[in-house]
Structures are given as structure tokens and as C-alpha cells.
Amino acid sequence: MIKKPNFSKNKDGLLPAIIQDSNTKNVLMLGYMNNEAFQETLTSKKVTFYSRSKQRLWTKGEESGNFLAYINHQIDCDQDAILMNVNPSGPVCHKGTDTCWGNANKQEFGFITDLEETISNRRNSENTDSYVKSLFHSGINKIAQKVGEEAVEVVIEAKDDNDDLFLNESADLLFHYLILLNAKGYELNDVVNLLKSRKKA
């Protein structure tokens, strides 16, 4: 793995530094580093840029207190871009948002996150033909019962050799579990964070 950026690639000695949250994997901001800023980041463990407007080194958070704690970094194949993995201590953008693109720095799970949003939308819709809507209408006991039924089906299919049935029942279980989480006012992210808190150092 390449560890050293080639600052001589550009005449001004500056390379773009992409800042990524080490936990959520969201891109938080883009800054520029010269060799001095890069070395200061490694030494202080606080992400430091070269400010093109101030013409000096600038540690993110030196005014706001919202520092970016350095975790590790990667250099791209051409050695002219830096990916910094960090732990932010607060909003990153000077406008007060989590990222410089205005979106929340929230961990997402691709299709699963989309599915959670769909479940929320169906729950709040007026479509009485919606299966999800009907489950919420039936109440928490019915939803919990469905999770139990699907869990039993998964166990039964796990003992057989039909992989298709096992995967289908697993999908049904996960789907109904997401509905149960929603009904209780939670989402998968809450469960993931709890699992992280249990991780031994």
C-alpha cells in the first residue's frame, strides 16, 4: 500500500485531501495539503491543511473546536490524492452541517437503509391496501408475532438442504424485523451502534 504522497506532482506542492469519517464512511469535506500539513497531521493526530486563502497551515477546528482526529490515511495509485480517515468531534462545515455537502453524517446500509425509508413511508401512507400499513394498524403484538413466526421458519429451513427456501425465509425475517424496529421507534443503526459498544478493545 502506498503511504507517501508525491507533493511534487503539482507546481504549488498542494494535493487534495478527501476527509472521510472512519465509522460511517461518509465523505465530510475536501481540503488541500502540502508536505508540511501532511507531516503535521501525522504528528499531532489532528487533520491540518494548507489554507490557500490564509497562505498558512490551518488545523481544522482551531477556531470552532470541531477537530478531525486522524485515524489513518491512504494514497491513491498516482500518489496525488490523499484519503484521510478521521473521527470528527462535531459539525465539519463552517455553516454548521455535518458535511460540506449539507447531508447528515449518518451511517447508511445501502439497500437496507432504502428499505427502512420505504417502511416508514408505507407506515405513514393512506394506502389501506399496503401490507406494511396493515401490520402497523394491527399493532405491536401482531408485528412481534410475525417476527417470531419468520424466525421459526428460518430455523426450520436451516435444518434442510433447500438454500432457496432458507434465503427467502431469511429475507422475510429481516423485513419483518425492520418493521418491528420501526414500530418501536428505532432503526438498524441503533442496533449496530449497540453492537459496536460491545466490541472489546
Short mmCIF file of C-alpha atoms in Angstrom, two decimals:
data_model
loop_
_atom_site.label_atom_id
_atom_site.label_comp_id
_atom_site.label_asym_id
_atom_site.label_seq_id
_atom_site.Cartn_x
_atom_site.Cartn_y
_atom_site.Cartn_z
CA MET A 1 0.00 0.00 0.00
CA ILE A 2 1.32 3.44 -0.96
CA LYS A 3 1.92 5.58 2.13
CA LYS A 4 3.76 8.62 0.78
CA PRO A 5 2.07 11.25 -1.39
CA ASN A 6 4.11 12.88 -4.14
CA PHE A 7 3.74 16.59 -3.49
CA SER A 8 5.96 17.41 -6.47
CA LYS A 9 3.13 16.37 -8.79
CA ASN A 10 1.74 19.92 -8.64
CA LYS A 11 3.74 23.12 -9.02
CA ASP A 12 2.24 24.62 -5.85
CA GLY A 13 3.05 21.49 -3.86
CA LEU A 14 -0.60 21.01 -2.88
CA LEU A 15 -2.59 17.80 -3.13
CA PRO A 16 -6.33 17.29 -2.49
CA ALA A 17 -7.17 15.59 0.79
CA ILE A 18 -10.52 13.83 0.94
CA ILE A 19 -11.80 13.61 4.52
CA GLN A 20 -13.85 10.52 5.35
CA ASP A 21 -15.48 9.50 8.63
CA SER A 22 -13.80 6.26 9.69
CA ASN A 23 -17.07 4.91 11.12
CA THR A 24 -19.83 5.99 8.75
CA LYS A 25 -17.54 6.09 5.66
CA ASN A 26 -19.23 9.33 4.60
CA VAL A 27 -17.12 11.97 2.85
CA LEU A 28 -17.09 15.03 5.10
CA MET A 29 -15.07 17.62 3.22
CA LEU A 30 -12.24 18.31 0.79
CA GLY A 31 -9.13 20.28 1.67
CA TYR A 32 -5.58 20.70 0.42
CA MET A 33 -2.32 19.63 1.99
CA ASN A 34 1.30 20.34 1.31
CA ASN A 35 4.05 18.18 2.76
CA GLU A 36 4.24 20.30 5.92
CA ALA A 37 0.49 19.99 6.56
CA PHE A 38 0.64 16.26 5.91
CA GLN A 39 3.50 15.76 8.37
CA GLU A 40 1.79 17.96 10.98
CA THR A 41 -1.33 15.81 10.66
CA LEU A 42 0.66 12.64 11.30
CA THR A 43 2.47 14.18 14.25
CA SER A 44 -0.40 16.00 16.01
CA LYS A 45 -3.09 13.45 15.07
CA LYS A 46 -5.29 16.43 14.13
CA VAL A 47 -6.02 16.95 10.45
CA THR A 48 -4.14 20.00 9.23
CA PHE A 49 -4.50 21.63 5.82
CA TYR A 50 -2.73 24.34 3.92
CA SER A 51 -5.16 27.25 3.61
CA ARG A 52 -4.89 28.79 0.15
CA SER A 53 -6.75 31.90 1.32
CA LYS A 54 -4.75 32.41 4.53
CA GLN A 55 -1.50 31.20 2.97
CA ARG A 56 -0.60 29.17 6.06
CA LEU A 57 -1.15 25.85 7.79
CA TRP A 58 -4.63 25.52 9.21
CA THR A 59 -5.75 22.85 11.67
CA LYS A 60 -9.43 22.06 11.20
CA GLY A 61 -11.21 23.06 14.40
CA GLU A 62 -8.65 25.57 15.61
CA GLU A 63 -11.43 28.16 15.86
CA SER A 64 -14.60 26.07 16.26
CA GLY A 65 -13.15 23.29 18.39
CA ASN A 66 -14.53 20.74 15.95
CA PHE A 67 -11.28 18.91 15.32
CA LEU A 68 -10.80 15.98 12.98
CA ALA A 69 -8.91 13.26 14.83
CA TYR A 70 -6.59 11.45 12.44
CA ILE A 71 -7.12 7.66 12.27
CA ASN A 72 -5.22 6.61 9.17
CA HIS A 73 -4.74 7.53 5.53
CA GLN A 74 -4.46 6.08 2.05
CA ILE A 75 -2.73 7.41 -1.04
CA ASP A 76 -4.20 6.84 -4.49
CA CYS A 77 -2.40 4.92 -7.24
CA ASP A 78 -0.93 8.10 -8.80
CA GLN A 79 0.27 9.40 -5.41
CA ASP A 80 -1.50 12.71 -5.98
CA ALA A 81 -4.61 12.40 -3.77
CA ILE A 82 -4.93 11.65 -0.07
CA LEU A 83 -7.81 9.88 1.66
CA MET A 84 -7.88 10.74 5.36
CA ASN A 85 -9.95 8.58 7.70
CA VAL A 86 -10.96 10.62 10.73
CA ASN A 87 -13.12 10.81 13.80
CA PRO A 88 -14.92 14.19 13.75
CA SER A 89 -15.66 15.88 17.07
CA GLY A 90 -18.56 17.94 15.72
CA PRO A 91 -20.01 19.50 12.58
CA VAL A 92 -17.39 19.78 9.85
CA CYS A 93 -18.75 22.57 7.67
CA HIS A 94 -18.38 26.21 8.73
CA LYS A 95 -22.13 26.51 8.10
CA GLY A 96 -22.78 24.10 10.97
CA THR A 97 -23.69 20.99 8.97
CA ASP A 98 -22.13 17.58 9.44
CA THR A 99 -20.55 17.67 6.00
CA CYS A 100 -19.68 20.34 3.45
CA TRP A 101 -22.42 18.92 1.23
CA GLY A 102 -25.10 19.59 3.82
CA ASN A 103 -26.10 15.98 4.43
CA ALA A 104 -26.18 14.29 7.83
CA ASN A 105 -23.15 12.20 8.77
CA LYS A 106 -25.25 9.14 9.42
CA GLN A 107 -24.21 5.57 8.78
CA GLU A 108 -26.20 4.03 5.94
CA PHE A 109 -26.53 0.47 4.76
CA GLY A 110 -27.35 0.87 1.09
CA PHE A 111 -30.49 -1.04 0.13
CA ILE A 112 -31.36 -1.75 3.78
CA THR A 113 -31.46 1.98 4.52
CA ASP A 114 -33.70 2.48 1.46
CA LEU A 115 -35.94 -0.33 2.71
CA GLU A 116 -36.23 1.32 6.14
CA GLU A 117 -37.31 4.52 4.43
CA THR A 118 -39.88 2.61 2.38
CA ILE A 119 -41.27 1.03 5.54
CA SER A 120 -41.61 4.47 7.16
CA ASN A 121 -43.34 5.83 4.07
CA ARG A 122 -45.77 2.90 3.94
CA ARG A 123 -46.49 3.29 7.65
CA ASN A 124 -47.48 6.92 7.13
CA SER A 125 -49.29 6.45 3.84
CA GLU A 126 -53.05 6.42 3.42
CA ASN A 127 -52.95 3.32 1.22
CA THR A 128 -55.12 0.80 3.05
CA ASP A 129 -54.00 -1.94 0.64
CA SER A 130 -50.41 -1.78 1.88
CA TYR A 131 -49.30 -4.92 3.74
CA VAL A 132 -46.88 -2.89 5.84
CA LYS A 133 -49.60 -0.37 6.68
CA SER A 134 -51.91 -3.20 7.74
CA LEU A 135 -49.26 -4.61 10.09
CA PHE A 136 -48.81 -1.26 11.82
CA HIS A 137 -52.58 -0.92 12.03
CA SER A 138 -52.78 -4.33 13.75
CA GLY A 139 -50.39 -3.19 16.47
CA ILE A 140 -47.11 -4.18 18.06
CA ASN A 141 -48.30 -7.62 19.17
CA LYS A 142 -49.10 -8.66 15.60
CA ILE A 143 -45.77 -7.34 14.32
CA ALA A 144 -43.84 -9.14 17.06
CA GLN A 145 -45.78 -12.31 16.31
CA LYS A 146 -44.80 -12.11 12.63
CA VAL A 147 -41.13 -11.77 13.58
CA GLY A 148 -41.47 -14.86 15.77
CA GLU A 149 -43.15 -16.83 13.01
CA GLU A 150 -40.49 -15.88 10.47
CA ALA A 151 -37.72 -16.75 12.94
CA VAL A 152 -39.18 -20.23 13.39
CA GLU A 153 -39.36 -20.64 9.60
CA VAL A 154 -35.69 -19.70 9.30
CA VAL A 155 -34.74 -22.32 11.90
CA ILE A 156 -36.80 -24.98 10.13
CA GLU A 157 -35.28 -24.22 6.71
CA ALA A 158 -31.77 -24.10 8.21
CA LYS A 159 -32.16 -27.79 9.06
CA ASP A 160 -33.00 -28.69 5.45
CA ASP A 161 -30.93 -28.51 2.28
CA ASN A 162 -33.08 -26.12 0.26
CA ASP A 163 -30.96 -22.97 0.09
CA ASP A 164 -33.61 -21.00 -1.82
CA LEU A 165 -36.20 -21.54 0.91
CA PHE A 166 -33.66 -20.71 3.62
CA LEU A 167 -32.71 -17.43 1.94
CA ASN A 168 -36.33 -16.50 1.27
CA GLU A 169 -37.29 -17.08 4.89
CA SER A 170 -34.21 -15.13 6.00
CA ALA A 171 -35.31 -12.21 3.84
CA ASP A 172 -38.81 -12.37 5.34
CA LEU A 173 -37.34 -12.37 8.84
CA LEU A 174 -35.13 -9.37 8.18
CA PHE A 175 -38.01 -7.47 6.55
CA HIS A 176 -40.35 -8.02 9.47
CA TYR A 177 -37.59 -7.26 11.98
CA LEU A 178 -37.07 -3.86 10.33
CA ILE A 179 -40.81 -3.26 10.67
CA LEU A 180 -40.62 -4.17 14.36
CA LEU A 181 -37.70 -1.80 14.89
CA ASN A 182 -39.68 0.98 13.24
CA ALA A 183 -42.72 0.23 15.38
CA LYS A 184 -40.55 0.54 18.49
CA GLY A 185 -39.10 3.84 17.30
CA TYR A 186 -35.68 2.50 16.33
CA GLU A 187 -33.72 1.69 13.20
CA LEU A 188 -30.94 -0.71 12.30
CA ASN A 189 -28.33 1.93 13.07
CA ASP A 190 -29.32 1.80 16.76
CA VAL A 191 -28.66 -1.94 16.86
CA VAL A 192 -25.34 -1.56 15.04
CA ASN A 193 -24.20 1.12 17.48
CA LEU A 194 -25.06 -1.14 20.41
CA LEU A 195 -23.04 -3.98 18.86
CA LYS A 196 -20.12 -1.60 18.39
CA SER A 197 -20.28 -0.63 22.05
CA ARG A 198 -19.90 -4.30 22.97
CA LYS A 199 -16.75 -4.71 20.90
CA LYS A 200 -13.76 -5.47 23.08
CA ALA A 201 -10.65 -3.38 22.56
#
